[in-house]
Amino acid sequence: MENVMRSVLEPPTYGNSITILSIDGGGIRGIIPGVILGFLESELQKLDGEDARLADYFDVISGTSTGGLVTAMLTAPNEKNRPLYAAKEIKDFYLENCPKIFPQERHQLLGQAEKIVKAVTGPKYDGKYLHNLLKEKLGETKLHQTLTNIVIPTFDIKLLQPTIFSSYAKEHHPSLDALLRDICIGTSAAPTYLPAHKFETQDSDGSVREFNLIDGGVAANNPALVAINQVTKEVSGGNSDFFSMKPLEYDRFIVLSLGTGTAKEENKYDADEAAKWGILGWLTNGGSTPLVEVFKQASSDMVDFHLSTIFQALQCEENYLRIQDDTLTGKLSSVDVATEENLQNLVKIGENLLKKPVSRVNLQTGAFEFLNKGTNEAALKRLAEALSKEKHLRDVRSPTAHVSVHKK
């Protein structure tokens, strides 16, 4: 009988690895990892058929802010219980909806003084289109209904601490089983850009929990480490879905971490400039919000540095792939300049990034250094092969596979 790959991803206990996809925050720049993911999924389809989807291969998909939106698109079920969006559709989703989430006409007409007043008195955008869009696309879908495990960081400003919406954590804390649309609105509520989001959940016993959320990027703009943490807790807690693993056995992880781009060195800030800033300067400078950007970029790079160091030290560097672009200039480095021209240019950034060499950030210089590992495109092809091999191995080893074959 022909060996047909099933869409459901069997638990890691039937395989050799734990697979994680992580997507940074970055507003409209989410279109960059969207292009990268479209390429990866196309490679998986070459191996396993046109119905293959990323949710079929990753044990965990994690995203912050715009990355959380991508996570939801890739994992929320449609009426056929398959992913709501194929990866190749993410690009068009951004091209169509970003200009409506971040309308440009009025903001382009504002003078600098009016922009400063607007930044101080309220969020730049009202978020209504985003709220309605997510309600339309995600409906009443809850966290527990995603097609693979997800991890989406947010920050609760009433508690002054991160709140992690995790498929694993909600097993122990049912109040986290919120509507997926509320989680996405919360993790996307970037300070000064979009309004904070308040909602409640109710447990089966009737107890109510209130959430007061802003952008998860203030705590974990690069959520890769948060995702690994969630998995590690499950392993140490004896979750039967996972094989027995030593605390630092990172060679059992396969991690793809996607950035949304960062500004080229000469387009960043310098101390002479920042030394003159007060609160207004840190909140609005040249159309950007330096305070928010600094927190997010620091968070992203430190996670990358930490994971890169660990995977190198444990001699399993090939199991960790970080793809990031550090050449963005002008409007390309913004999170909200959603003109057609700028969005199309971001698509080109993503396409060009596939052709660039695999790189790693040097925290001493802030520059990305090329590694002797070929292009990102070649690395993603190798990753697709590894993911396909892992999935097929689980399919063969799983008891449900043998039951299915016996019935046929």
mmCIF file of N, CA and C in Angstrom, residues 119-228:
data_model
loop_
_atom_site.group_PDB
_atom_site.id
_atom_site.type_symbol
_atom_site.label_atom_id
_atom_site.label_comp_id
_atom_site.label_asym_id
_atom_site.label_seq_id
_atom_site.Cartn_x
_atom_site.Cartn_y
_atom_site.Cartn_z
ATOM 1 N N ALA A 119 1.145 61.712 19.852
ATOM 2 C CA ALA A 119 1.888 60.655 20.529
ATOM 3 C C ALA A 119 1.720 60.720 22.040
ATOM 4 N N VAL A 120 1.570 61.938 22.566
ATOM 5 C CA VAL A 120 1.449 62.120 24.008
ATOM 6 C C VAL A 120 0.030 61.870 24.491
ATOM 7 N N THR A 121 -0.968 62.226 23.685
ATOM 8 C CA THR A 121 -2.359 62.191 24.141
ATOM 9 C C THR A 121 -3.091 60.895 23.835
ATOM 10 N N GLY A 122 -2.574 60.046 22.966
ATOM 11 C CA GLY A 122 -3.285 58.814 22.662
ATOM 12 C C GLY A 122 -2.559 57.997 21.619
ATOM 13 N N PRO A 123 -2.995 56.757 21.400
ATOM 14 C CA PRO A 123 -2.344 55.910 20.396
ATOM 15 C C PRO A 123 -2.501 56.480 18.992
ATOM 16 N N LYS A 124 -1.548 56.181 18.161
ATOM 17 C CA LYS A 124 -1.520 56.707 16.797
ATOM 18 C C LYS A 124 -2.686 56.175 15.965
ATOM 19 N N TYR A 125 -3.110 54.934 16.224
ATOM 20 C CA TYR A 125 -4.201 54.304 15.475
ATOM 21 C C TYR A 125 -5.237 53.766 16.462
ATOM 22 N N ASP A 126 -6.490 53.711 16.033
ATOM 23 C CA ASP A 126 -7.551 53.293 16.957
ATOM 24 C C ASP A 126 -7.718 51.780 17.052
ATOM 25 N N GLY A 127 -7.140 51.027 16.123
ATOM 26 C CA GLY A 127 -7.189 49.567 16.193
ATOM 27 C C GLY A 127 -8.503 48.937 15.785
ATOM 28 N N LYS A 128 -9.486 49.746 15.376
ATOM 29 C CA LYS A 128 -10.814 49.192 15.093
ATOM 30 C C LYS A 128 -10.798 48.225 13.914
ATOM 31 N N TYR A 129 -10.072 48.592 12.868
ATOM 32 C CA TYR A 129 -10.043 47.690 11.705
ATOM 33 C C TYR A 129 -9.408 46.355 12.084
ATOM 34 N N LEU A 130 -8.308 46.398 12.841
ATOM 35 C CA LEU A 130 -7.649 45.160 13.263
ATOM 36 C C LEU A 130 -8.588 44.307 14.101
ATOM 37 N N HIS A 131 -9.301 44.930 15.039
ATOM 38 C CA HIS A 131 -10.230 44.190 15.888
ATOM 39 C C HIS A 131 -11.308 43.509 15.052
ATOM 40 N N ASN A 132 -11.889 44.237 14.113
ATOM 41 C CA ASN A 132 -12.952 43.668 13.270
ATOM 42 C C ASN A 132 -12.421 42.580 12.347
ATOM 43 N N LEU A 133 -11.218 42.785 11.835
ATOM 44 C CA LEU A 133 -10.602 41.792 10.950
ATOM 45 C C LEU A 133 -10.382 40.473 11.685
ATOM 46 N N LEU A 134 -9.836 40.557 12.903
ATOM 47 C CA LEU A 134 -9.569 39.340 13.663
ATOM 48 C C LEU A 134 -10.858 38.654 14.106
ATOM 49 N N LYS A 135 -11.875 39.446 14.394
ATOM 50 C CA LYS A 135 -13.169 38.859 14.742
ATOM 51 C C LYS A 135 -13.741 38.088 13.554
ATOM 52 N N GLU A 136 -13.580 38.681 12.355
ATOM 53 C CA GLU A 136 -14.079 38.026 11.138
ATOM 54 C C GLU A 136 -13.306 36.745 10.830
ATOM 55 N N LYS A 137 -11.983 36.797 10.932
ATOM 56 C CA LYS A 137 -11.150 35.660 10.540
ATOM 57 C C LYS A 137 -11.102 34.562 11.594
ATOM 58 N N LEU A 138 -11.047 34.947 12.867
ATOM 59 C CA LEU A 138 -10.834 33.966 13.928
ATOM 60 C C LEU A 138 -12.116 33.600 14.664
ATOM 61 N N GLY A 139 -13.146 34.442 14.558
ATOM 62 C CA GLY A 139 -14.432 34.126 15.166
ATOM 63 C C GLY A 139 -14.330 33.753 16.628
ATOM 64 N N GLU A 140 -14.891 32.607 16.984
ATOM 65 C CA GLU A 140 -14.918 32.150 18.377
ATOM 66 C C GLU A 140 -13.837 31.111 18.662
ATOM 67 N N THR A 141 -12.866 30.996 17.773
ATOM 68 C CA THR A 141 -11.782 30.027 17.974
ATOM 69 C C THR A 141 -11.001 30.349 19.239
ATOM 70 N N LYS A 142 -10.779 29.329 20.065
ATOM 71 C CA LYS A 142 -10.044 29.497 21.311
ATOM 72 C C LYS A 142 -8.651 28.882 21.203
ATOM 73 N N LEU A 143 -7.847 29.206 22.204
ATOM 74 C CA LEU A 143 -6.460 28.750 22.219
ATOM 75 C C LEU A 143 -6.350 27.235 22.059
ATOM 76 N N HIS A 144 -7.208 26.485 22.734
ATOM 77 C CA HIS A 144 -7.084 25.029 22.722
ATOM 78 C C HIS A 144 -7.422 24.412 21.362
ATOM 79 N N GLN A 145 -7.973 25.211 20.452
ATOM 80 C CA GLN A 145 -8.405 24.657 19.164
ATOM 81 C C GLN A 145 -7.350 24.766 18.058
ATOM 82 N N THR A 146 -6.217 25.375 18.332
ATOM 83 C CA THR A 146 -5.193 25.506 17.290
ATOM 84 C C THR A 146 -4.686 24.127 16.866
ATOM 85 N N LEU A 147 -4.210 24.038 15.641
ATOM 86 C CA LEU A 147 -3.860 22.754 15.045
ATOM 87 C C LEU A 147 -2.496 22.233 15.480
ATOM 88 N N THR A 148 -1.692 23.068 16.092
ATOM 89 C CA THR A 148 -0.493 22.629 16.795
ATOM 90 C C THR A 148 -0.335 23.559 17.991
ATOM 91 N N ASN A 149 0.599 23.255 18.858
ATOM 92 C CA ASN A 149 0.789 24.059 20.060
ATOM 93 C C ASN A 149 1.310 25.450 19.691
ATOM 94 N N ILE A 150 0.808 26.463 20.375
ATOM 95 C CA ILE A 150 1.284 27.813 20.132
ATOM 96 C C ILE A 150 1.708 28.458 21.451
ATOM 97 N N VAL A 151 2.589 29.448 21.338
ATOM 98 C CA VAL A 151 3.046 30.230 22.485
ATOM 99 C C VAL A 151 3.072 31.693 22.044
ATOM 100 N N ILE A 152 2.241 32.534 22.679
ATOM 101 C CA ILE A 152 2.161 33.948 22.314
ATOM 102 C C ILE A 152 2.346 34.803 23.575
ATOM 103 N N PRO A 153 3.474 35.514 23.673
ATOM 104 C CA PRO A 153 3.692 36.384 24.840
ATOM 105 C C PRO A 153 2.902 37.689 24.728
ATOM 106 N N THR A 154 2.409 38.154 25.860
ATOM 107 C CA THR A 154 1.815 39.479 25.998
ATOM 108 C C THR A 154 2.364 40.078 27.289
ATOM 109 N N PHE A 155 1.945 41.304 27.598
ATOM 110 C CA PHE A 155 2.351 41.912 28.863
ATOM 111 C C PHE A 155 1.124 42.529 29.517
ATOM 112 N N ASP A 156 0.843 42.120 30.765
ATOM 113 C CA ASP A 156 -0.312 42.622 31.496
ATOM 114 C C ASP A 156 0.113 43.846 32.304
ATOM 115 N N ILE A 157 -0.386 45.018 31.923
ATOM 116 C CA ILE A 157 0.063 46.254 32.576
ATOM 117 C C ILE A 157 -0.568 46.445 33.952
ATOM 118 N N LYS A 158 -1.635 45.722 34.265
ATOM 119 C CA LYS A 158 -2.222 45.810 35.595
ATOM 120 C C LYS A 158 -1.406 44.989 36.595
ATOM 121 N N LEU A 159 -0.876 43.867 36.121
ATOM 122 C CA LEU A 159 -0.033 43.023 36.959
ATOM 123 C C LEU A 159 1.442 43.401 36.856
ATOM 124 N N LEU A 160 1.780 44.182 35.817
ATOM 125 C CA LEU A 160 3.170 44.547 35.514
ATOM 126 C C LEU A 160 4.053 43.311 35.388
ATOM 127 N N GLN A 161 3.562 42.362 34.590
ATOM 128 C CA GLN A 161 4.341 41.160 34.325
ATOM 129 C C GLN A 161 3.858 40.509 33.027
ATOM 130 N N PRO A 162 4.729 39.718 32.403
ATOM 131 C CA PRO A 162 4.320 39.033 31.171
ATOM 132 C C PRO A 162 3.199 38.035 31.433
ATOM 133 N N THR A 163 2.326 37.884 30.457
ATOM 134 C CA THR A 163 1.335 36.814 30.450
ATOM 135 C C THR A 163 1.560 36.011 29.183
ATOM 136 N N ILE A 164 1.860 34.740 29.334
ATOM 137 C CA ILE A 164 2.170 33.875 28.198
ATOM 138 C C ILE A 164 0.966 32.997 27.889
ATOM 139 N N PHE A 165 0.398 33.192 26.718
ATOM 140 C CA PHE A 165 -0.700 32.331 26.276
ATOM 141 C C PHE A 165 -0.092 31.134 25.557
ATOM 142 N N SER A 166 -0.153 30.004 26.214
ATOM 143 C CA SER A 166 0.527 28.807 25.735
ATOM 144 C C SER A 166 -0.420 27.624 25.730
ATOM 145 N N SER A 167 -0.350 26.830 24.686
ATOM 146 C CA SER A 167 -1.157 25.613 24.616
ATOM 147 C C SER A 167 -0.836 24.676 25.770
ATOM 148 N N TYR A 168 0.387 24.740 26.266
ATOM 149 C CA TYR A 168 0.777 23.904 27.400
ATOM 150 C C TYR A 168 0.283 24.500 28.717
ATOM 151 N N ALA A 169 0.490 25.811 28.907
ATOM 152 C CA ALA A 169 0.134 26.453 30.170
ATOM 153 C C ALA A 169 -1.361 26.407 30.444
ATOM 154 N N LYS A 170 -2.178 26.450 29.394
ATOM 155 C CA LYS A 170 -3.625 26.485 29.629
ATOM 156 C C LYS A 170 -4.138 25.166 30.209
ATOM 157 N N GLU A 171 -3.331 24.094 30.100
ATOM 158 C CA GLU A 171 -3.717 22.837 30.734
ATOM 159 C C GLU A 171 -3.690 22.974 32.254
ATOM 160 N N HIS A 172 -2.762 23.801 32.752
ATOM 161 C CA HIS A 172 -2.619 24.002 34.190
ATOM 162 C C HIS A 172 -3.372 25.254 34.656
ATOM 163 N N HIS A 173 -3.596 26.176 33.724
ATOM 164 C CA HIS A 173 -4.281 27.429 34.048
ATOM 165 C C HIS A 173 -5.381 27.659 33.006
ATOM 166 N N PRO A 174 -6.560 27.075 33.224
ATOM 167 C CA PRO A 174 -7.650 27.139 32.232
ATOM 168 C C PRO A 174 -8.054 28.554 31.849
ATOM 169 N N SER A 175 -7.792 29.536 32.711
ATOM 170 C CA SER A 175 -8.162 30.914 32.397
ATOM 171 C C SER A 175 -7.412 31.453 31.187
ATOM 172 N N LEU A 176 -6.316 30.794 30.815
ATOM 173 C CA LEU A 176 -5.541 31.230 29.651
ATOM 174 C C LEU A 176 -6.162 30.771 28.331
ATOM 175 N N ASP A 177 -7.188 29.934 28.406
ATOM 176 C CA ASP A 177 -7.822 29.431 27.182
ATOM 177 C C ASP A 177 -8.774 30.495 26.630
ATOM 178 N N ALA A 178 -8.172 31.581 26.156
ATOM 179 C CA ALA A 178 -8.936 32.739 25.689
ATOM 180 C C ALA A 178 -9.252 32.618 24.209
ATOM 181 N N LEU A 179 -10.118 33.509 23.738
ATOM 182 C CA LEU A 179 -10.351 33.616 22.301
ATOM 183 C C LEU A 179 -9.051 34.011 21.623
ATOM 184 N N LEU A 180 -8.764 33.346 20.519
ATOM 185 C CA LEU A 180 -7.518 33.606 19.804
ATOM 186 C C LEU A 180 -7.450 35.064 19.340
ATOM 187 N N ARG A 181 -8.597 35.631 18.985
ATOM 188 C CA ARG A 181 -8.597 37.018 18.520
ATOM 189 C C ARG A 181 -8.218 37.986 19.639
ATOM 190 N N ASP A 182 -8.646 37.706 20.880
ATOM 191 C CA ASP A 182 -8.274 38.554 22.006
ATOM 192 C C ASP A 182 -6.776 38.469 22.280
ATOM 193 N N ILE A 183 -6.231 37.271 22.174
ATOM 194 C CA ILE A 183 -4.795 37.089 22.381
ATOM 195 C C ILE A 183 -4.013 37.884 21.333
ATOM 196 N N CYS A 184 -4.445 37.809 20.080
ATOM 197 C CA CYS A 184 -3.749 38.506 18.996
ATOM 198 C C CYS A 184 -3.841 40.025 19.143
ATOM 199 N N ILE A 185 -5.013 40.520 19.529
ATOM 200 C CA ILE A 185 -5.166 41.961 19.735
ATOM 201 C C ILE A 185 -4.264 42.419 20.870
ATOM 202 N N GLY A 186 -4.202 41.623 21.939
ATOM 203 C CA GLY A 186 -3.372 41.970 23.079
ATOM 204 C C GLY A 186 -1.899 42.008 22.743
ATOM 205 N N THR A 187 -1.392 40.964 22.097
ATOM 206 C CA THR A 187 0.041 40.910 21.805
ATOM 207 C C THR A 187 0.449 41.945 20.762
ATOM 208 N N SER A 188 -0.518 42.493 20.010
ATOM 209 C CA SER A 188 -0.219 43.479 18.966
ATOM 210 C C SER A 188 -0.372 44.921 19.433
ATOM 211 N N ALA A 189 -0.800 45.109 20.681
ATOM 212 C CA ALA A 189 -1.105 46.463 21.165
ATOM 213 C C ALA A 189 0.161 47.218 21.535
ATOM 214 N N ALA A 190 0.942 47.573 20.516
ATOM 215 C CA ALA A 190 2.217 48.252 20.734
ATOM 216 C C ALA A 190 1.999 49.630 21.348
ATOM 217 N N PRO A 191 2.661 49.940 22.458
ATOM 218 C CA PRO A 191 2.498 51.259 23.087
ATOM 219 C C PRO A 191 2.759 52.396 22.108
ATOM 220 N N THR A 192 1.899 53.379 22.154
ATOM 221 C CA THR A 192 1.868 54.588 21.314
ATOM 222 C C THR A 192 1.291 54.329 19.924
ATOM 223 N N TYR A 193 1.207 53.064 19.487
ATOM 224 C CA TYR A 193 0.673 52.762 18.155
ATOM 225 C C TYR A 193 -0.774 52.287 18.201
ATOM 226 N N LEU A 194 -1.060 51.317 19.064
ATOM 227 C CA LEU A 194 -2.397 50.737 19.146
ATOM 228 C C LEU A 194 -2.841 50.685 20.607
ATOM 229 N N PRO A 195 -4.149 50.792 20.869
ATOM 230 C CA PRO A 195 -4.632 50.826 22.251
ATOM 231 C C PRO A 195 -4.462 49.500 22.976
ATOM 232 N N ALA A 196 -4.231 49.587 24.303
ATOM 233 C CA ALA A 196 -4.182 48.388 25.140
ATOM 234 C C ALA A 196 -5.526 47.655 25.059
ATOM 235 N N HIS A 197 -5.501 46.371 25.358
ATOM 236 C CA HIS A 197 -6.699 45.541 25.180
ATOM 237 C C HIS A 197 -7.097 44.870 26.495
ATOM 238 N N LYS A 198 -8.354 45.039 26.859
ATOM 239 C CA LYS A 198 -8.891 44.459 28.092
ATOM 240 C C LYS A 198 -9.986 43.461 27.759
ATOM 241 N N PHE A 199 -9.928 42.291 28.376
ATOM 242 C CA PHE A 199 -10.981 41.287 28.195
ATOM 243 C C PHE A 199 -10.960 40.333 29.385
ATOM 244 N N GLU A 200 -11.963 39.465 29.447
ATOM 245 C CA GLU A 200 -12.078 38.504 30.536
ATOM 246 C C GLU A 200 -12.278 37.099 29.981
ATOM 247 N N THR A 201 -11.859 36.119 30.778
ATOM 248 C CA THR A 201 -12.187 34.723 30.483
ATOM 249 C C THR A 201 -12.879 34.133 31.696
ATOM 250 N N GLN A 202 -13.614 33.061 31.465
ATOM 251 C CA GLN A 202 -14.337 32.412 32.552
ATOM 252 C C GLN A 202 -14.047 30.919 32.546
ATOM 253 N N ASP A 203 -13.657 30.388 33.705
ATOM 254 C CA ASP A 203 -13.378 28.966 33.838
ATOM 255 C C ASP A 203 -14.668 28.164 33.883
ATOM 256 N N SER A 204 -14.524 26.848 33.821
ATOM 257 C CA SER A 204 -15.698 25.976 33.901
ATOM 258 C C SER A 204 -16.391 26.067 35.258
ATOM 259 N N ASP A 205 -15.624 26.464 36.289
ATOM 260 C CA ASP A 205 -16.227 26.606 37.620
ATOM 261 C C ASP A 205 -16.828 27.994 37.845
ATOM 262 N N GLY A 206 -16.784 28.851 36.797
ATOM 263 C CA GLY A 206 -17.408 30.161 36.871
ATOM 264 C C GLY A 206 -16.509 31.296 37.307
ATOM 265 N N SER A 207 -15.269 30.996 37.689
ATOM 266 C CA SER A 207 -14.358 32.060 38.124
ATOM 267 C C SER A 207 -13.896 32.871 36.912
ATOM 268 N N VAL A 208 -13.801 34.186 37.108
ATOM 269 C CA VAL A 208 -13.477 35.110 36.022
ATOM 270 C C VAL A 208 -12.068 35.662 36.210
ATOM 271 N N ARG A 209 -11.334 35.775 35.099
ATOM 272 C CA ARG A 209 -10.009 36.394 35.125
ATOM 273 C C ARG A 209 -9.990 37.547 34.138
ATOM 274 N N GLU A 210 -9.437 38.648 34.581
ATOM 275 C CA GLU A 210 -9.338 39.848 33.755
ATOM 276 C C GLU A 210 -7.921 40.012 33.213
ATOM 277 N N PHE A 211 -7.827 40.407 31.944
ATOM 278 C CA PHE A 211 -6.539 40.672 31.310
ATOM 279 C C PHE A 211 -6.491 42.130 30.856
ATOM 280 N N ASN A 212 -5.357 42.777 31.073
ATOM 281 C CA ASN A 212 -5.125 44.158 30.629
ATOM 282 C C ASN A 212 -3.808 44.172 29.855
ATOM 283 N N LEU A 213 -3.886 43.966 28.545
ATOM 284 C CA LEU A 213 -2.702 43.590 27.790
ATOM 285 C C LEU A 213 -2.178 44.671 26.855
ATOM 286 N N ILE A 214 -0.838 44.669 26.726
ATOM 287 C CA ILE A 214 -0.145 45.412 25.686
ATOM 288 C C ILE A 214 0.802 44.459 24.969
ATOM 289 N N ASP A 215 1.450 44.990 23.972
ATOM 290 C CA ASP A 215 2.359 44.261 23.087
ATOM 291 C C ASP A 215 3.339 43.374 23.857
ATOM 292 N N GLY A 216 3.342 42.086 23.514
ATOM 293 C CA GLY A 216 4.289 41.164 24.136
ATOM 294 C C GLY A 216 5.733 41.498 23.839
ATOM 295 N N GLY A 217 5.963 42.371 22.851
ATOM 296 C CA GLY A 217 7.322 42.725 22.482
ATOM 297 C C GLY A 217 8.076 43.474 23.557
ATOM 298 N N VAL A 218 7.372 44.077 24.513
ATOM 299 C CA VAL A 218 8.076 44.778 25.586
ATOM 300 C C VAL A 218 8.766 43.785 26.514
ATOM 301 N N ALA A 219 8.346 42.519 26.466
ATOM 302 C CA ALA A 219 8.961 41.489 27.305
ATOM 303 C C ALA A 219 9.738 40.469 26.485
ATOM 304 N N ALA A 220 9.201 40.065 25.351
ATOM 305 C CA ALA A 220 9.827 38.998 24.554
ATOM 306 C C ALA A 220 9.523 39.222 23.084
ATOM 307 N N ASN A 221 10.203 40.197 22.479
ATOM 308 C CA ASN A 221 9.958 40.458 21.063
ATOM 309 C C ASN A 221 10.404 39.289 20.195
ATOM 310 N N ASN A 222 11.432 38.587 20.635
ATOM 311 C CA ASN A 222 11.861 37.330 20.024
ATOM 312 C C ASN A 222 11.430 36.223 20.979
ATOM 313 N N PRO A 223 10.353 35.490 20.663
ATOM 314 C CA PRO A 223 9.778 34.542 21.631
ATOM 315 C C PRO A 223 10.376 33.145 21.601
ATOM 316 N N ALA A 224 11.502 32.959 20.921
ATOM 317 C CA ALA A 224 12.078 31.615 20.791
ATOM 318 C C ALA A 224 12.405 31.001 22.146
ATOM 319 N N LEU A 225 12.996 31.789 23.030
ATOM 320 C CA LEU A 225 13.378 31.268 24.342
ATOM 321 C C LEU A 225 12.151 30.954 25.193
ATOM 322 N N VAL A 226 11.101 31.764 25.056
ATOM 323 C CA VAL A 226 9.858 31.493 25.781
ATOM 324 C C VAL A 226 9.264 30.160 25.330
ATOM 325 N N ALA A 227 9.300 29.914 24.025
ATOM 326 C CA ALA A 227 8.769 28.647 23.491
ATOM 327 C C ALA A 227 9.562 27.457 24.026
ATOM 328 N N ILE A 228 10.894 27.570 24.019
ATOM 329 C CA ILE A 228 11.737 26.484 24.537
ATOM 330 C C ILE A 228 11.463 26.269 26.020
#
